[in-house]
């Protein structure tokens, strides 16, 4: 039984699932049972954790190639959120096919953002160094 059905059972008050009479509230015992059922349902819906990915240089190069070379034209311009989701799904599919892995889109996006951030930091630090030895 879905928790939403237990919690909101087409009543005007919302939390009065299965009232006993026309306008009677549930007893304390019934409410405690409802809470127990809801907690049991929530525990059963837990998503298993995804194992960490050990990123190699080849994997990062492949990710960058999929993003900047293969799917370059799909990322440029103004894109809606739905379009970006579709493009990242396409990128993940290509990446996984090339490397025969199963890595989900959020992990790929997070890694891409981390690499992009690291590149920006390195570029910024190199711009600060003029190359002129003044001391």
mmCIF file with all atom_site columns, N, CA and C in Angstrom, residues 3 8 21-22 33 35 38 42-43 48 54 59 63 69 89 94 112 130:
data_model
loop_
_atom_site.group_PDB
_atom_site.id
_atom_site.type_symbol
_atom_site.label_atom_id
_atom_site.label_alt_id
_atom_site.label_comp_id
_atom_site.label_asym_id
_atom_site.label_entity_id
_atom_site.label_seq_id
_atom_site.pdbx_PDB_ins_code
_atom_site.Cartn_x
_atom_site.Cartn_y
_atom_site.Cartn_z
_atom_site.occupancy
_atom_site.B_iso_or_equiv
_atom_site.pdbx_formal_charge
_atom_site.auth_seq_id
_atom_site.auth_comp_id
_atom_site.auth_asym_id
_atom_site.auth_atom_id
_atom_site.pdbx_PDB_model_num
ATOM 1  N N  . UNK A 1 3   ? 2.299   4.927  0.696   1.00 0.00 ? 3   UNK A N  1
ATOM 2  C CA . UNK A 1 3   ? 2.209   5.808  1.859   1.00 0.00 ? 3   UNK A CA 1
ATOM 3  C C  . UNK A 1 3   ? 1.346   7.017  1.555   1.00 0.00 ? 3   UNK A C  1
ATOM 4  N N  . UNK A 1 8   ? -2.920  10.580 2.625   1.00 0.00 ? 8   UNK A N  1
ATOM 5  C CA . UNK A 1 8   ? -3.928  11.456 2.045   1.00 0.00 ? 8   UNK A CA 1
ATOM 6  C C  . UNK A 1 8   ? -4.986  10.604 1.364   1.00 0.00 ? 8   UNK A C  1
ATOM 7  N N  . UNK A 1 21  ? -15.892 7.412  10.957  1.00 0.00 ? 21  UNK A N  1
ATOM 8  C CA . UNK A 1 21  ? -17.253 7.880  10.732  1.00 0.00 ? 21  UNK A CA 1
ATOM 9  C C  . UNK A 1 21  ? -17.230 9.073  9.801   1.00 0.00 ? 21  UNK A C  1
ATOM 10 N N  . UNK A 1 22  ? -18.330 9.789  9.759   1.00 0.00 ? 22  UNK A N  1
ATOM 11 C CA . UNK A 1 22  ? -18.381 10.914 8.838   1.00 0.00 ? 22  UNK A CA 1
ATOM 12 C C  . UNK A 1 22  ? -17.287 11.957 9.096   1.00 0.00 ? 22  UNK A C  1
ATOM 13 N N  . UNK A 1 33  ? 0.194   3.340  14.325  1.00 0.00 ? 33  UNK A N  1
ATOM 14 C CA . UNK A 1 33  ? 0.309   2.282  13.317  1.00 0.00 ? 33  UNK A CA 1
ATOM 15 C C  . UNK A 1 33  ? 0.602   2.886  11.941  1.00 0.00 ? 33  UNK A C  1
ATOM 16 N N  . UNK A 1 35  ? 2.172   5.723  11.343  1.00 0.00 ? 35  UNK A N  1
ATOM 17 C CA . UNK A 1 35  ? 3.568   6.166  11.372  1.00 0.00 ? 35  UNK A CA 1
ATOM 18 C C  . UNK A 1 35  ? 4.505   4.976  11.190  1.00 0.00 ? 35  UNK A C  1
ATOM 19 N N  . UNK A 1 38  ? 4.443   3.984  7.559   1.00 0.00 ? 38  UNK A N  1
ATOM 20 C CA . UNK A 1 38  ? 5.162   4.955  6.738   1.00 0.00 ? 38  UNK A CA 1
ATOM 21 C C  . UNK A 1 38  ? 6.669   4.780  6.869   1.00 0.00 ? 38  UNK A C  1
ATOM 22 N N  . UNK A 1 42  ? 9.355   3.813  3.962   1.00 0.00 ? 42  UNK A N  1
ATOM 23 C CA . UNK A 1 42  ? 10.510  4.652  3.653   1.00 0.00 ? 42  UNK A CA 1
ATOM 24 C C  . UNK A 1 42  ? 11.799  3.856  3.716   1.00 0.00 ? 42  UNK A C  1
ATOM 25 N N  . UNK A 1 43  ? 11.905  2.948  4.667   1.00 0.00 ? 43  UNK A N  1
ATOM 26 C CA . UNK A 1 43  ? 13.110  2.129  4.769   1.00 0.00 ? 43  UNK A CA 1
ATOM 27 C C  . UNK A 1 43  ? 13.237  1.213  3.564   1.00 0.00 ? 43  UNK A C  1
ATOM 28 N N  . UNK A 1 48  ? 20.117  1.955  -3.130  1.00 0.00 ? 48  UNK A N  1
ATOM 29 C CA . UNK A 1 48  ? 21.434  1.420  -2.811  1.00 0.00 ? 48  UNK A CA 1
ATOM 30 C C  . UNK A 1 48  ? 22.516  2.392  -3.248  1.00 0.00 ? 48  UNK A C  1
ATOM 31 N N  . UNK A 1 54  ? 36.864  4.928  -9.783  1.00 0.00 ? 54  UNK A N  1
ATOM 32 C CA . UNK A 1 54  ? 38.275  5.295  -9.798  1.00 0.00 ? 54  UNK A CA 1
ATOM 33 C C  . UNK A 1 54  ? 38.577  5.816  -11.198 1.00 0.00 ? 54  UNK A C  1
ATOM 34 N N  . UNK A 1 59  ? 39.896  7.645  -18.878 1.00 0.00 ? 59  UNK A N  1
ATOM 35 C CA . UNK A 1 59  ? 38.476  7.907  -18.668 1.00 0.00 ? 59  UNK A CA 1
ATOM 36 C C  . UNK A 1 59  ? 38.187  9.402  -18.762 1.00 0.00 ? 59  UNK A C  1
ATOM 37 N N  . UNK A 1 63  ? 35.846  11.277 -21.470 1.00 0.00 ? 63  UNK A N  1
ATOM 38 C CA . UNK A 1 63  ? 34.753  12.159 -21.064 1.00 0.00 ? 63  UNK A CA 1
ATOM 39 C C  . UNK A 1 63  ? 34.870  13.505 -21.773 1.00 0.00 ? 63  UNK A C  1
ATOM 40 N N  . UNK A 1 69  ? 34.084  17.081 -28.271 1.00 0.00 ? 69  UNK A N  1
ATOM 41 C CA . UNK A 1 69  ? 34.255  16.745 -29.679 1.00 0.00 ? 69  UNK A CA 1
ATOM 42 C C  . UNK A 1 69  ? 32.990  16.122 -30.267 1.00 0.00 ? 69  UNK A C  1
ATOM 43 N N  . UNK A 1 89  ? 22.485  12.708 -21.269 1.00 0.00 ? 89  UNK A N  1
ATOM 44 C CA . UNK A 1 89  ? 22.175  11.280 -21.423 1.00 0.00 ? 89  UNK A CA 1
ATOM 45 C C  . UNK A 1 89  ? 22.903  10.708 -22.637 1.00 0.00 ? 89  UNK A C  1
ATOM 46 N N  . UNK A 1 94  ? 27.419  7.481  -24.902 1.00 0.00 ? 94  UNK A N  1
ATOM 47 C CA . UNK A 1 94  ? 28.638  7.362  -25.707 1.00 0.00 ? 94  UNK A CA 1
ATOM 48 C C  . UNK A 1 94  ? 29.840  6.992  -24.843 1.00 0.00 ? 94  UNK A C  1
ATOM 49 N N  . UNK A 1 112 ? 33.052  16.134 -14.719 1.00 0.00 ? 112 UNK A N  1
ATOM 50 C CA . UNK A 1 112 ? 33.307  17.174 -15.709 1.00 0.00 ? 112 UNK A CA 1
ATOM 51 C C  . UNK A 1 112 ? 33.460  18.531 -15.030 1.00 0.00 ? 112 UNK A C  1
ATOM 52 N N  . UNK A 1 130 ? 53.962  35.909 -14.819 1.00 0.00 ? 130 UNK A N  1
ATOM 53 C CA . UNK A 1 130 ? 54.262  36.582 -16.086 1.00 0.00 ? 130 UNK A CA 1
ATOM 54 C C  . UNK A 1 130 ? 55.424  35.939 -16.812 1.00 0.00 ? 130 UNK A C  1
#
